[in-house]
């Protein structure tokens, strides 16, 4: 039985809203009609002068969606606010202070993500291949997974190749700018998410997809097969060398935010006049415009005429730095 107030139907909605505003509405039970009245479940002993009674109301199952609610209240404030879902695998960063709770955090994440099978603790990205150190903290199976994004399926393994699910919007942004018949080079393609999304949503002539990581190259080949894409060419090797044999491109993607700017001259030398280079770069917010202008001056001094197109701030990297994408146009 649930404690309720009996309210004439005509007054039902304003009273329900008033109860809710005061946190007195019992959301664990369903409001019931009884003749001309409503029986509204309450958390207090009474409300205004409405008659109070115990009634047999349907109990609603509340499904908790915040994993933090399954963990001790005194650590909730320092628990991670976000985590990455890659297919049926979660990758989560955990601060040292929370390491004693790592398995409990994994279990809690599994509870609220019914489509997830494995939770991995992120020990950071290492080396030029940008591979994550990962430790299983809950669930079962290997870290290989199929990730769905923008109508494309990508087989990937966050333990063997870099894959960033947070770039979905940027990938669609680039795809939406591709004109029919473009030649595109992705210099640091990983398992080829940019090429796959572009091939699915635009009509380029060809996309060259390059990565140094042999595993990424093998996943590229598999992803081309899974998505039945015809115009993506997988290439393994150092992009600064591999591009030399490629034709001039309308568009070059450079998604290696720590160091891609060091190879901007290589990318611009492969861009057609009017072509665009999408350069990803981590930069201090206060100095980024000046530093980019001096980088473009350096390019011009090498005979690589270019100018700055659009600039996008993708995400905060540290209190003073962000990850940017700069569209640099070859003149
Ligand atoms: C940030 S990841 C890009 C992942 C992918 N674009 C995505 O959206 O998820 C950078 C990639 O560049 C590759 N890489 C690093 N240095 C390289 C080089 N010199 N030539 C080709 N690929 C390189 C790494 O193996 C890694 O897969």
Coordinates of C-alpha atoms and ligand atoms in Angstrom, one line a residue:
X1 CA 0.0 0.0 0.0
X2 CA 1.2 3.5 -0.8
X3 CA 0.4 6.8 1.0
X4 CA -1.6 9.1 -1.3
X5 CA -3.6 12.2 -1.3
X6 CA -7.0 12.3 -2.9
X7 CA -7.2 15.2 -5.4
X8 CA -10.1 16.2 -7.7
X9 CA -9.0 15.4 -11.3
X10 CA -9.2 19.1 -12.3
X11 CA -6.6 20.0 -9.7
X12 CA -4.4 16.9 -10.4
X13 CA -1.8 18.4 -12.7
X14 CA -0.9 21.6 -10.7
X15 CA -0.8 19.5 -7.5
X16 CA 1.5 16.9 -9.1
X17 CA 3.8 19.7 -10.3
X18 CA 3.7 21.4 -6.8
X19 CA 4.6 18.0 -5.2
X20 CA 7.4 17.5 -7.7
X21 CA 8.8 21.0 -7.1
X22 CA 9.0 20.3 -3.4
X23 CA 10.4 16.8 -3.9
X24 CA 7.3 15.3 -2.2
X25 CA 6.0 13.3 -5.2
X26 CA 6.6 9.5 -4.8
X27 CA 7.8 8.7 -8.3
X28 CA 8.1 5.0 -7.4
X29 CA 4.3 4.5 -7.8
X30 CA 1.9 5.3 -10.6
X31 CA -0.9 7.9 -10.1
X32 CA -4.3 6.2 -10.2
X33 CA -7.7 7.5 -11.2
X34 CA -10.6 6.8 -8.8
X35 CA -14.0 8.2 -10.0
X36 CA -13.6 11.9 -10.3
X37 CA -10.4 11.9 -8.2
X38 CA -6.8 11.1 -8.6
X39 CA -4.8 9.2 -6.0
X40 CA -1.3 10.8 -6.0
X41 CA 1.5 9.1 -4.1
X42 CA 3.4 11.3 -1.7
X43 CA 6.6 11.1 0.3
X44 CA 5.3 13.3 3.2
X45 CA 2.5 12.6 5.8
X46 CA 0.2 15.1 4.1
X47 CA 0.0 17.8 1.5
X48 CA -2.2 20.9 1.9
X49 CA -5.6 19.9 3.1
X50 CA -6.1 17.0 0.7
X51 CA -7.4 13.8 2.4
X52 CA -4.7 11.2 2.9
X53 CA -5.2 7.5 2.5
X54 CA -3.2 4.3 1.8
X55 CA -4.0 2.8 -1.7
X56 CA -3.0 -0.1 -3.8
X57 CA -1.0 1.7 -6.6
X58 CA 1.2 0.1 -9.2
X59 CA 4.9 0.1 -8.1
X60 CA 7.1 1.4 -10.9
X61 CA 10.5 -0.1 -11.4
X62 CA 13.1 2.6 -11.4
X63 CA 16.1 1.8 -13.6
X64 CA 19.2 3.7 -12.5
X65 CA 21.2 5.1 -15.4
X66 CA 24.0 6.8 -13.4
X67 CA 26.7 4.2 -12.5
X68 CA 27.8 6.4 -9.6
X69 CA 24.7 5.6 -7.7
X70 CA 26.0 2.0 -7.3
X71 CA 29.2 3.2 -5.6
X72 CA 29.8 4.6 -2.1
X73 CA 28.4 8.1 -1.6
X74 CA 31.7 9.5 -0.3
X75 CA 33.6 8.9 -3.6
X76 CA 30.9 9.9 -6.0
X77 CA 32.3 13.5 -6.5
X78 CA 35.6 12.2 -7.7
X79 CA 34.3 9.4 -10.0
X80 CA 34.8 9.9 -13.7
X81 CA 32.1 12.0 -15.3
X82 CA 32.6 10.4 -18.7
X83 CA 34.0 7.3 -20.4
X84 CA 34.3 6.0 -24.0
X85 CA 32.0 3.3 -25.4
X86 CA 33.7 1.5 -28.3
X87 CA 31.3 -1.1 -29.6
X88 CA 30.5 -3.4 -26.6
X89 CA 33.6 -2.3 -24.7
X90 CA 34.0 0.7 -22.2
X91 CA 37.3 2.4 -21.7
X92 CA 37.5 4.5 -18.6
X93 CA 40.2 6.6 -16.9
X94 CA 40.5 6.1 -13.2
X95 CA 42.5 8.4 -10.9
X96 CA 45.0 6.8 -8.5
X97 CA 42.8 7.6 -5.4
X98 CA 40.1 5.4 -6.9
X99 CA 42.2 2.4 -7.8
X100 CA 41.0 0.4 -4.8
X101 CA 37.5 0.8 -6.3
X102 CA 38.4 -0.1 -9.9
X103 CA 36.5 -3.4 -10.1
X104 CA 33.5 -1.9 -8.3
X105 CA 33.6 0.9 -10.9
X106 CA 33.7 -1.6 -13.7
X107 CA 30.8 -3.6 -12.3
X108 CA 28.8 -0.4 -11.8
X109 CA 29.4 0.6 -15.5
X110 CA 28.3 -2.9 -16.6
X111 CA 25.1 -2.5 -14.6
X112 CA 23.9 0.7 -16.4
X113 CA 25.2 -0.3 -19.8
X114 CA 23.3 -3.4 -20.7
X115 CA 24.9 -3.6 -24.2
X116 CA 28.5 -3.6 -22.8
X117 CA 30.4 -6.8 -22.2
X118 CA 33.8 -5.6 -21.0
X119 CA 35.2 -2.6 -19.0
X120 CA 38.9 -1.6 -19.5
X121 CA 40.8 0.8 -17.3
X122 CA 42.8 3.3 -19.5
X123 CA 46.4 3.5 -18.5
X124 CA 47.1 6.2 -21.1
X125 CA 48.3 6.4 -24.7
X126 CA 51.9 5.4 -25.4
X127 CA 54.4 5.7 -28.3
X128 CA 54.1 6.8 -31.9
X129 CA 51.4 4.2 -32.6
X130 CA 49.2 5.9 -29.9
X131 CA 48.3 2.5 -28.4
X132 CA 46.5 2.5 -25.0
X133 CA 47.6 0.5 -22.0
X134 CA 44.4 -1.2 -20.9
X135 CA 43.5 -3.4 -18.0
X136 CA 40.3 -5.4 -17.8
X137 CA 38.4 -4.4 -14.6
X138 CA 35.0 -6.0 -15.2
X139 CA 33.2 -8.3 -17.7
X140 CA 34.5 -10.9 -20.1
X141 CA 36.1 -11.4 -23.5
X142 CA 38.8 -9.7 -25.5
X143 CA 39.1 -6.0 -26.3
X144 CA 38.3 -6.6 -30.0
X145 CA 34.9 -5.1 -30.8
X146 CA 32.6 -3.8 -33.6
X147 CA 31.8 -0.1 -33.3
X148 CA 28.8 1.4 -35.1
X149 CA 29.0 5.0 -36.2
X150 CA 27.1 7.1 -38.8
X151 CA 25.9 4.0 -40.6
X152 CA 29.3 2.4 -40.7
X153 CA 30.6 -0.7 -38.8
X154 CA 34.2 -0.6 -37.6
X155 CA 36.1 -3.6 -36.3
X156 CA 38.7 -2.3 -33.9
X157 CA 40.7 -3.2 -30.8
X158 CA 41.4 -0.4 -28.4
X159 CA 44.3 -2.5 -27.0
X160 CA 46.1 -2.7 -30.4
X161 CA 45.1 0.4 -32.4
X162 CA 44.1 3.9 -31.6
X163 CA 40.4 4.6 -32.1
X164 CA 38.6 7.7 -31.0
X165 CA 34.8 7.4 -30.9
X166 CA 34.5 11.1 -29.9
X167 CA 35.4 12.2 -33.4
X168 CA 32.1 11.0 -34.9
X169 CA 30.8 14.6 -35.4
X170 CA 34.1 15.7 -37.0
X171 CA 34.1 12.7 -39.3
X172 CA 30.6 13.6 -40.5
X173 CA 31.5 17.3 -40.8
X174 CA 34.4 16.4 -43.1
X175 CA 32.2 13.9 -45.1
X176 CA 29.6 16.7 -45.6
X177 CA 32.2 18.9 -47.2
X178 CA 33.5 16.4 -49.7
X179 CA 32.6 17.1 -53.3
X180 CA 31.9 14.4 -55.9
X181 CA 35.1 13.0 -57.4
X182 CA 37.5 14.2 -54.8
X183 CA 40.9 12.5 -54.2
X184 CA 41.5 12.2 -50.4
X185 CA 44.4 11.2 -48.3
X186 CA 44.1 10.2 -44.6
X187 CA 47.7 10.3 -43.4
X188 CA 47.1 8.8 -39.9
X189 CA 44.0 6.7 -40.5
X190 CA 44.0 4.1 -37.7
X191 CA 41.4 1.5 -38.6
X192 CA 40.0 4.0 -41.2
X193 CA 37.0 5.6 -39.5
X194 CA 37.4 8.9 -41.5
X195 CA 37.7 7.0 -44.9
X196 CA 34.7 4.7 -44.0
X197 CA 32.4 7.6 -43.0
X198 CA 33.4 9.7 -46.0
X199 CA 33.0 6.7 -48.4
X200 CA 29.6 6.0 -46.9
X201 CA 28.2 9.6 -47.0
X202 CA 30.0 11.2 -50.0
X203 CA 31.2 10.3 -53.5
X204 CA 34.9 10.8 -53.6
X205 CA 36.8 9.2 -56.4
X206 CA 39.4 7.6 -54.1
X207 CA 40.5 7.7 -50.5
X208 CA 44.1 6.7 -49.6
X209 CA 44.1 5.4 -46.0
X210 CA 47.6 5.2 -44.4
X211 CA 48.8 4.0 -41.0
X212 CA 52.1 2.9 -39.6
X213 CA 50.5 0.3 -37.3
X214 CA 50.3 -3.1 -38.9
X215 CA 47.2 -4.1 -36.8
X216 CA 45.5 -0.9 -37.9
X217 CA 46.3 -1.7 -41.5
X218 CA 44.8 -5.2 -41.1
X219 CA 41.6 -3.7 -39.5
X220 CA 41.4 -1.2 -42.4
X221 CA 41.3 -4.1 -44.9
X222 CA 38.6 -5.9 -42.8
X223 CA 36.6 -2.7 -42.5
X224 CA 36.7 -2.0 -46.2
X225 CA 35.4 -5.6 -46.7
X226 CA 32.7 -5.4 -44.0
X227 CA 31.3 -2.1 -45.3
X228 CA 31.6 -3.2 -48.9
X229 CA 33.5 0.0 -49.7
X230 CA 35.2 0.1 -53.1
X231 CA 37.1 3.4 -53.2
X232 CA 39.3 3.2 -50.1
X233 CA 42.9 2.1 -50.6
X234 CA 44.6 0.7 -47.4
X235 CA 48.3 1.5 -47.2
X236 CA 50.8 0.5 -44.5
X237 CA 53.8 2.6 -43.6
X238 CA 55.1 6.0 -42.6
X239 CA 52.7 8.5 -44.2
X240 CA 55.5 11.1 -44.9
X241 CA 57.1 8.5 -47.1
X242 CA 54.0 6.7 -48.5
X243 CA 52.4 10.0 -49.7
X244 CA 55.3 10.6 -52.1
X245 CA 53.9 8.0 -54.5
X246 CA 50.3 9.3 -54.3
X247 CA 48.6 11.8 -56.7
X248 CA 47.8 15.3 -55.6
X249 CA 44.7 15.4 -53.3
X250 CA 41.7 17.7 -52.9
X251 CA 41.7 16.9 -49.1
X252 CA 44.3 15.6 -46.6
X253 CA 43.2 14.5 -43.1
X254 CA 45.9 14.8 -40.4
X255 CA 44.5 13.3 -37.2
X256 CA 47.6 13.0 -35.1
X257 CA 47.1 15.9 -32.7
X258 CA 50.4 15.8 -30.8
X259 CA 52.7 16.0 -33.8
X260 CA 50.9 16.2 -37.1
X261 CA 51.8 19.9 -37.5
X262 CA 55.4 18.8 -38.0
X263 CA 54.4 17.2 -41.3
X264 CA 52.2 20.0 -42.6
X265 CA 54.7 20.8 -45.3
X266 CA 54.4 17.1 -46.6
X267 CA 50.6 17.4 -46.6
X268 CA 50.5 20.8 -48.3
X269 CA 52.9 19.6 -51.0
X270 CA 50.4 16.8 -51.8
X271 CA 47.4 19.2 -51.8
X272 CA 46.0 20.6 -55.1
X273 CA 45.5 24.4 -55.4
X274 CA 42.3 25.1 -53.5
X275 CA 42.6 21.7 -51.7
X276 CA 42.2 21.6 -47.9
X277 CA 44.3 20.1 -45.1
X278 CA 42.4 19.2 -41.9
X279 CA 45.1 19.6 -39.3
X280 CA 44.4 18.3 -35.8
X281 CA 46.6 20.0 -33.2
X282 CA 46.8 20.3 -29.4
X283 CA 47.5 23.9 -28.5
X284 CA 47.5 26.4 -25.7
X285 CA 44.4 28.5 -26.2
X286 CA 46.1 31.8 -25.4
X287 CA 48.8 31.4 -28.2
X288 CA 47.2 29.1 -30.8
X289 CA 46.3 31.8 -33.4
X290 CA 49.7 33.4 -33.3
X291 CA 51.5 30.0 -33.4
X292 CA 49.4 28.8 -36.3
X293 CA 50.0 32.1 -38.2
X294 CA 53.8 31.6 -37.7
X295 CA 53.5 27.9 -38.9
X296 CA 51.7 29.1 -42.1
X297 CA 54.4 31.8 -42.6
X298 CA 57.0 29.0 -42.4
X299 CA 55.1 27.0 -45.0
X300 CA 54.9 30.1 -47.3
X301 CA 58.7 30.5 -46.9
X302 CA 59.1 27.0 -48.2
X303 CA 57.0 27.9 -51.3
X304 CA 53.9 26.2 -50.0
X305 CA 51.3 29.1 -50.3
X306 CA 48.3 28.6 -48.1
X307 CA 45.9 30.4 -45.9
X308 CA 43.8 29.6 -42.8
X309 CA 40.2 28.5 -43.4
X310 CA 37.9 27.5 -40.5
X311 CA 39.1 26.6 -37.0
X312 CA 37.2 24.3 -34.7
X313 CA 37.9 23.8 -31.0
X314 CA 37.2 20.1 -30.5
X315 CA 37.7 19.5 -26.8
X316 CA 39.5 20.7 -23.7
X317 CA 42.8 19.0 -23.3
X318 CA 44.0 20.7 -20.1
X319 CA 43.0 23.8 -18.1
X320 CA 44.9 26.0 -20.7
X321 CA 45.0 23.8 -23.9
X322 CA 42.5 22.4 -26.3
X323 CA 42.4 20.0 -29.3
X324 CA 41.8 22.0 -32.4
X325 CA 41.1 21.2 -36.1
X326 CA 42.4 23.8 -38.5
X327 CA 41.2 23.8 -42.2
X328 CA 44.3 25.0 -44.1
X329 CA 43.7 25.9 -47.8
X330 CA 46.5 25.4 -50.4
X331 CA 46.8 28.5 -52.6
Ligands
LIG1 C1 45.2 9.7 -33.4 S1 45.4 8.2 -34.3 C2 44.2 8.4 -35.5 C3 43.0 7.5 -35.4 C4 41.9 7.7 -36.4 N1 42.1 8.8 -37.3 C5 40.6 7.9 -35.6 O1 39.8 8.8 -36.0 O2 40.3 7.2 -34.7 C6 46.9 8.4 -35.1 C7 47.3 7.3 -35.9 O3 48.5 7.7 -36.6 C8 49.4 6.5 -36.8 N2 50.7 7.0 -37.0 C9 51.6 7.6 -36.2 N3 52.7 8.0 -36.9 C10 52.4 7.7 -38.2 C11 53.2 7.9 -39.4 N4 54.4 8.5 -39.4 N5 52.6 7.5 -40.5 C12 51.4 6.9 -40.6 N6 50.7 6.7 -39.5 C13 51.2 7.1 -38.3 C14 49.2 5.8 -35.4 O4 49.5 4.4 -35.6 C15 47.7 6.0 -35.1 O5 46.9 5.0 -35.6

